[in-house]
Short mmCIF file of C-alpha atoms in Angstrom, two decimals:
data_model
loop_
_atom_site.label_atom_id
_atom_site.label_comp_id
_atom_site.label_asym_id
_atom_site.label_seq_id
_atom_site.Cartn_x
_atom_site.Cartn_y
_atom_site.Cartn_z
CA MET A 150 65.98 56.55 -11.57
CA TYR A 151 67.40 55.29 -8.28
CA GLN A 152 64.90 54.20 -5.62
CA PHE A 153 65.67 56.04 -2.37
CA THR A 154 63.65 53.80 -0.05
CA GLY A 155 65.88 52.88 2.89
CA CYS A 156 68.40 55.68 2.27
CA PRO A 157 68.91 58.16 5.12
CA CYS A 158 67.58 61.67 4.82
CA SER A 159 70.55 64.03 4.38
CA VAL A 160 69.27 66.25 7.23
CA CYS A 161 67.61 64.11 9.89
CA GLY A 162 69.28 60.79 9.02
CA LYS A 163 66.07 58.78 9.24
CA PRO A 164 65.52 56.15 6.52
CA LEU A 165 63.26 57.30 3.72
CA THR A 166 60.12 55.22 3.13
CA ASP A 167 57.75 54.65 0.25
CA THR A 168 55.16 56.93 1.88
CA ASP A 169 57.52 59.88 2.47
CA ASP A 170 57.44 63.02 0.32
CA ILE A 171 61.00 62.91 -1.00
CA VAL A 172 62.93 65.67 -2.74
CA VAL A 173 66.37 65.38 -4.33
CA CYS A 174 69.03 68.03 -4.71
CA PRO A 175 69.31 68.80 -8.45
CA ASP A 176 73.06 69.45 -8.16
CA CYS A 177 74.41 66.45 -6.22
CA GLY A 178 71.43 64.07 -5.97
CA ALA A 179 71.20 63.97 -2.15
CA PRO A 180 67.70 62.89 -0.96
CA TYR A 181 65.64 64.63 1.75
CA HIS A 182 62.29 64.60 3.42
CA ARG A 183 60.55 67.59 1.84
CA VAL A 184 59.95 69.09 5.27
CA CYS A 185 63.60 68.64 6.24
CA TYR A 186 64.81 70.24 3.02
CA GLU A 187 62.46 73.21 3.38
CA ASN A 188 63.51 73.70 7.02
CA GLN A 189 67.20 73.50 6.04
CA GLY A 190 66.64 75.95 3.20
CA ALA A 191 69.44 74.53 1.05
CA CYS A 192 71.37 71.34 0.34
CA VAL A 193 73.71 70.42 3.18
CA TYR A 194 76.39 69.67 0.57
CA ALA A 195 76.07 73.06 -1.16
CA ASP A 196 79.68 74.00 -0.44
CA LYS A 197 80.83 70.82 -2.26
CA HIS A 198 78.70 71.21 -5.36
CA GLY A 199 80.71 70.90 -8.53
CA SER A 200 83.03 68.22 -7.13
CA PHE A 201 80.64 66.08 -5.12
CA GLU A 202 78.00 63.54 -6.14
CA TRP A 203 75.87 61.87 -3.50
CA THR A 204 75.93 58.05 -3.43
CA PRO A 205 73.81 55.81 -1.19
CA PRO A 206 75.57 54.03 1.67
CA ALA A 207 76.35 50.35 1.08
CA SER A 208 73.81 49.25 3.69
CA ALA A 209 71.01 51.02 1.80
CA ARG A 210 71.90 49.92 -1.73
CA PRO A 211 69.36 47.44 -3.10
CA GLU A 212 70.86 44.11 -4.09
CA HIS A 213 70.00 41.83 -6.99
CA LYS A 214 70.30 38.17 -6.04
CA CYS A 215 71.71 35.93 -8.72
CA PRO A 216 69.09 33.30 -9.76
CA ASN A 217 71.88 30.78 -10.30
CA CYS A 218 74.06 30.98 -7.17
CA GLY A 219 72.12 33.38 -4.91
CA ALA A 220 75.02 35.80 -4.49
CA PRO A 221 74.08 39.48 -3.94
CA ASN A 222 74.93 41.92 -6.73
CA PRO A 223 74.35 45.66 -7.28
CA GLU A 224 70.99 46.42 -8.87
CA SER A 225 72.69 47.83 -11.95
CA ALA A 226 74.86 44.74 -12.47
CA THR A 227 74.40 42.83 -15.71
CA ARG A 228 76.55 39.85 -14.73
CA CYS A 229 76.91 38.02 -11.40
CA SER A 230 80.23 38.85 -9.77
CA HIS A 231 80.34 35.36 -8.21
CA CYS A 232 79.42 32.84 -10.94
CA GLY A 233 79.32 35.00 -14.09
CA TYR A 234 75.61 34.38 -14.83
CA LEU A 235 74.13 37.01 -17.18
CA PHE A 236 70.99 38.65 -15.81
CA ASP A 237 67.75 39.02 -17.80
CA ASN A 238 68.96 37.35 -20.97
CA GLY A 239 66.95 34.15 -20.86
CA GLN A 240 70.01 31.93 -20.62
CA THR A 241 69.98 28.64 -18.79
CA PRO A 242 71.84 28.95 -15.47
CA PRO A 243 75.20 27.15 -15.56
CA PRO A 244 75.65 24.20 -13.18
CA ARG A 245 76.20 25.21 -9.57
CA VAL A 246 79.78 24.84 -8.42
CA ASP A 247 80.26 22.79 -5.30
CA ALA A 248 82.37 24.84 -2.89
CA SER A 249 84.27 21.78 -1.71
CA ARG A 250 85.06 20.83 -5.31
CA GLN A 251 86.03 24.38 -6.14
CA ALA A 252 88.49 24.32 -3.26
CA GLN A 253 90.14 21.25 -4.76
CA GLN A 254 91.23 23.11 -7.90
CA PRO A 255 95.00 23.52 -8.29
CA ALA A 256 96.47 26.74 -6.97
CA GLY A 257 97.79 27.73 -10.40
CA GLY A 258 94.32 27.68 -11.94
CA GLY A 259 92.87 25.25 -14.47
CA PHE A 260 91.07 21.99 -13.93
CA ASN A 261 92.39 19.35 -11.55
CA TYR A 262 92.31 16.30 -13.80
CA ALA A 263 94.26 14.22 -11.30
CA ARG A 264 91.60 14.82 -8.65
CA LEU A 265 88.83 13.94 -11.11
CA TYR A 266 90.58 10.68 -12.03
CA GLN A 267 91.07 9.74 -8.38
CA GLU A 268 87.44 10.43 -7.58
CA ALA A 269 86.24 8.45 -10.59
CA GLN A 270 88.40 5.50 -9.58
CA GLY A 271 87.20 5.67 -5.99
CA GLY A 272 83.56 6.25 -6.86
CA THR A 273 83.29 9.51 -4.89
CA TRP A 274 82.16 11.50 -7.92
CA GLN A 275 79.46 8.97 -8.70
CA SER A 276 78.31 8.92 -5.07
CA SER A 277 78.09 12.72 -4.76
CA ALA A 278 76.24 12.98 -8.07
CA ALA A 279 73.74 10.30 -7.04
CA SER A 280 73.12 11.97 -3.68
CA ALA A 281 72.12 15.15 -5.47
CA VAL A 282 69.50 13.37 -7.59
CA GLU A 283 65.89 13.66 -6.45
CA PRO A 284 64.22 10.34 -5.50
CA ILE A 285 63.09 8.42 -8.57
CA ASP A 286 60.05 6.16 -8.13
CA GLY A 287 60.44 6.74 -4.39
CA ILE A 288 64.00 5.34 -4.40
CA SER A 289 67.02 7.41 -3.38
CA GLY A 290 69.72 8.27 -5.89
CA ASP A 291 72.30 6.38 -3.80
CA ASP A 292 70.37 3.11 -4.01
CA TRP A 293 69.81 3.60 -7.73
CA ALA A 294 73.51 4.26 -8.32
CA THR A 295 74.54 1.23 -6.27
CA TYR A 296 72.18 -1.02 -8.22
CA ILE A 297 72.92 0.31 -11.72
CA GLY A 298 76.69 0.50 -11.37
CA PRO A 299 79.21 2.62 -13.32
CA ALA A 300 76.64 3.75 -15.90
CA SER A 301 74.38 5.24 -13.22
CA PRO A 302 75.06 8.97 -13.97
CA ALA A 303 73.65 8.66 -17.50
CA TYR A 304 70.72 6.47 -16.46
CA LEU A 305 69.80 8.60 -13.43
CA ARG A 306 69.86 11.75 -15.52
CA GLU A 307 67.52 10.13 -18.04
CA PHE A 308 65.28 8.56 -15.36
CA ALA A 309 64.94 11.91 -13.58
CA ARG A 310 63.99 13.61 -16.85
CA MET A 311 61.42 10.92 -17.62
CA GLN A 312 59.90 11.25 -14.14
CA ARG A 313 59.85 15.05 -14.25
CA TYR A 314 58.01 15.22 -17.56
CA GLY A 315 56.00 12.01 -17.23
CA ARG A 316 57.63 10.44 -20.28
CA LYS A 317 58.12 6.75 -21.02
CA SER A 318 60.06 6.94 -24.26
CA SER A 319 63.78 7.52 -24.52
CA VAL A 320 65.98 6.24 -27.33
CA CYS A 321 68.29 3.38 -26.35
CA PHE A 322 70.55 2.39 -29.24
CA SER A 323 71.80 -0.72 -27.42
CA ALA A 324 68.28 -2.13 -27.25
CA LEU A 325 67.60 -0.99 -30.81
CA LEU A 326 70.59 -2.95 -32.10
CA PHE A 327 70.68 -5.97 -29.81
CA GLY A 328 67.03 -6.39 -28.80
CA PRO A 329 66.47 -8.89 -25.96
CA LEU A 330 70.23 -9.18 -25.31
CA TYR A 331 70.20 -5.63 -23.92
CA PHE A 332 67.66 -6.60 -21.24
CA PHE A 333 69.57 -9.77 -20.36
CA TYR A 334 72.73 -7.66 -20.04
CA ARG A 335 70.92 -5.25 -17.69
CA LYS A 336 69.30 -8.11 -15.71
CA ALA A 337 65.80 -6.91 -16.60
CA TRP A 338 64.52 -10.48 -16.75
CA LYS A 339 60.81 -9.92 -17.42
CA PRO A 340 61.19 -7.72 -20.52
CA ALA A 341 64.17 -9.85 -21.60
CA PHE A 342 62.20 -13.09 -21.78
CA ALA A 343 59.13 -11.27 -23.15
CA PHE A 344 61.03 -9.77 -26.10
CA LEU A 345 62.85 -13.06 -26.67
CA ALA A 346 59.52 -14.91 -26.87
CA VAL A 347 58.15 -12.32 -29.31
CA ASP A 348 61.26 -12.62 -31.47
CA LEU A 349 60.98 -16.41 -31.60
CA LEU A 350 57.27 -16.19 -32.44
CA LEU A 351 57.89 -13.74 -35.28
CA ASN A 352 60.61 -16.01 -36.69
CA LEU A 353 58.24 -18.98 -36.78
CA PRO A 354 56.86 -18.30 -40.33
CA ALA A 355 60.41 -18.20 -41.73
CA LEU A 356 61.25 -21.49 -39.98
CA LEU A 357 58.12 -23.15 -41.35
CA GLU A 358 59.04 -21.89 -44.81
CA LEU A 359 62.44 -23.58 -44.50
CA LEU A 360 60.73 -26.86 -43.56
CA VAL A 361 58.49 -26.64 -46.63
CA LEU A 362 61.36 -25.79 -48.98
CA SER A 363 63.50 -28.64 -47.67
CA GLU A 364 60.57 -31.05 -48.10
CA SER A 365 60.73 -32.05 -44.45
CA SER A 366 58.27 -34.58 -43.13
CA LEU A 367 57.43 -32.06 -40.38
CA ALA A 368 56.44 -29.36 -42.87
CA PRO A 369 52.91 -28.02 -42.29
CA ALA A 370 50.23 -28.33 -44.94
CA ILE A 371 50.41 -24.63 -45.85
CA SER A 372 50.93 -23.26 -49.32
CA SER A 373 54.18 -21.46 -50.12
CA SER A 374 52.33 -18.25 -50.97
CA THR A 375 50.67 -18.23 -47.54
CA LEU A 376 54.00 -18.82 -45.81
CA ILE A 377 55.62 -16.01 -47.78
CA LEU A 378 52.81 -13.65 -46.80
CA LEU A 379 53.12 -14.67 -43.13
CA ALA A 380 56.88 -14.19 -43.30
CA GLN A 381 56.44 -10.69 -44.74
CA ILE A 382 53.96 -9.74 -42.04
CA ALA A 383 56.30 -11.15 -39.38
CA SER A 384 59.18 -9.14 -40.86
CA ILE A 385 57.17 -5.92 -40.58
CA LEU A 386 56.15 -6.74 -37.02
CA SER A 387 59.77 -7.54 -36.15
CA PHE A 388 60.77 -4.06 -37.30
CA VAL A 389 57.99 -2.51 -35.20
CA VAL A 390 59.07 -4.51 -32.16
CA MET A 391 62.68 -3.45 -32.71
CA VAL A 392 61.66 0.24 -32.77
CA LEU A 393 59.46 -0.14 -29.68
CA SER A 394 62.30 -1.91 -27.89
CA GLY A 395 64.67 0.95 -28.65
CA MET A 396 62.14 3.60 -27.61
CA PHE A 397 60.93 2.07 -24.34
CA ALA A 398 63.92 -0.02 -23.21
CA LYS A 399 65.04 2.48 -20.55
CA TYR A 400 61.53 2.78 -19.15
CA LEU A 401 61.18 -1.01 -18.96
CA TYR A 402 64.59 -1.30 -17.36
CA ARG A 403 63.65 1.42 -14.87
CA ARG A 404 60.45 -0.43 -13.91
CA SER A 405 62.25 -3.76 -13.55
CA ALA A 406 65.06 -2.23 -11.51
CA ALA A 407 62.69 -0.23 -9.27
CA GLU A 408 60.69 -3.36 -8.47
CA ARG A 409 63.80 -5.25 -7.44
CA ILE A 410 65.31 -2.34 -5.49
CA ARG A 411 62.11 -1.91 -3.46
CA ARG A 412 62.11 -5.59 -2.59
CA ILE A 413 65.74 -5.39 -1.48
CA GLU A 414 65.07 -2.24 0.57
CA ALA A 415 62.19 -4.00 2.33
CA GLU A 416 64.26 -7.11 3.11
CA PHE A 417 67.51 -5.33 4.04
CA PRO A 418 66.86 -2.03 5.88
CA GLU A 419 70.46 -1.87 7.17
CA LYS A 420 72.44 0.28 4.73
CA ALA A 421 75.69 -1.67 4.46
CA GLN A 422 73.92 -4.99 3.95
CA ARG A 423 71.45 -3.44 1.50
CA GLU A 424 74.26 -1.95 -0.60
CA ALA A 425 76.00 -5.33 -0.79
CA VAL A 426 72.80 -7.01 -2.02
CA LEU A 427 72.09 -4.18 -4.49
CA ARG A 428 75.56 -4.58 -6.01
CA ALA A 429 75.18 -8.34 -6.21
CA GLN A 430 71.75 -8.35 -7.83
CA GLY A 431 72.24 -5.20 -9.91
CA GLY A 432 74.88 -4.18 -12.39
CA VAL A 433 75.21 -6.11 -15.63
CA SER A 434 75.54 -9.76 -16.62
CA TRP A 435 77.75 -10.84 -19.51
CA ALA A 436 77.08 -14.43 -18.48
CA ALA A 437 73.38 -14.00 -19.29
CA VAL A 438 74.22 -12.54 -22.71
CA VAL A 439 76.63 -15.37 -23.55
CA GLY A 440 74.18 -17.96 -22.22
CA VAL A 441 71.26 -16.69 -24.32
CA PHE A 442 73.41 -16.33 -27.42
CA THR A 443 74.77 -19.87 -26.97
CA ALA A 444 71.25 -21.24 -26.46
CA MET A 445 70.11 -19.57 -29.70
CA VAL A 446 73.03 -21.08 -31.62
CA VAL A 447 72.31 -24.52 -30.20
CA ALA A 448 68.61 -24.16 -31.02
CA GLY A 449 69.50 -23.24 -34.60
CA ALA A 450 71.73 -26.29 -34.89
CA LEU A 451 68.98 -28.56 -33.55
CA PHE A 452 66.46 -27.04 -35.96
CA SER A 453 68.74 -27.84 -38.89
CA LEU A 454 68.35 -31.53 -37.99
CA LEU A 455 64.63 -31.22 -38.74
CA LEU A 456 65.16 -30.09 -42.32
CA GLY A 457 64.23 -32.43 -45.15
CA PRO A 458 66.43 -33.90 -47.88
CA ASN A 459 66.22 -30.89 -50.20
CA VAL A 460 68.81 -28.87 -48.30
CA GLU A 461 70.05 -27.25 -51.51
CA ALA A 462 66.81 -25.28 -51.81
CA VAL A 463 67.32 -23.94 -48.28
CA THR A 464 70.95 -23.11 -48.99
CA SER A 465 70.08 -21.21 -52.17
CA LEU A 466 67.40 -19.26 -50.27
CA LEU A 467 69.76 -18.28 -47.49
CA LEU A 468 72.52 -17.30 -49.88
#
């Protein structure tokens, strides 16, 4: 049944309220104060009955605001006339449409791919997306985006989700596959060197086993069975470290980046200068990846010089 609060009485014209005694004409639905209707003695639209149905004026019709875009809709509407959101169905509201972006759509309809490409090349899409992100660890989305670089939309979305729900884990396949090299690539120096040191430590039993098998003079006085056991334990721990690296890499990168961004913000309060420093110290570093990889290859070559005369035993083990 329609709620008549705010509608004018069909006799006196005064808005009806929740406390009024309201009567409705059974033929056309026109509302009245009971006193007004009894004084009138009949419906004022009696001569139109049969072809007339009373409808509330637009100013008195209750509106249902869309929870997605805020646009007013008739109370009986099941779908928003502005954004198409379905009411009372439990669906997740679609992303809000930026009016300025909507205005950039081509006149013939469809998506303006040329505009999207131009914005992506110029960085305007990335900038507008970062500005809309809530501060993460007390740092604005713009500073985060400037520091992270082209991959910032994906990282900011994940960082915001982690902050909102208080989570620290988020799968990172790059760290899962490449371990410390991921952190060197992202310039997260502390976790990079920490994971590298752990990797070297866990490889130590296997290196000692190679010294024993090759009958090197530097081989420790440890039985082969003990070395094999240590190598197996180290292998299991290496797998655990690999999984932990993949699960917490983004959190560790976020902490490392936040620490550096705060230091830059404190030293360079002027925006233009701060952005230049953020770009220089942020982003990624292929040089660090190549440098670490080269150092590992050189270290492996130097270690081979420490092997004993029985190199065939080592070769057969490796093959």
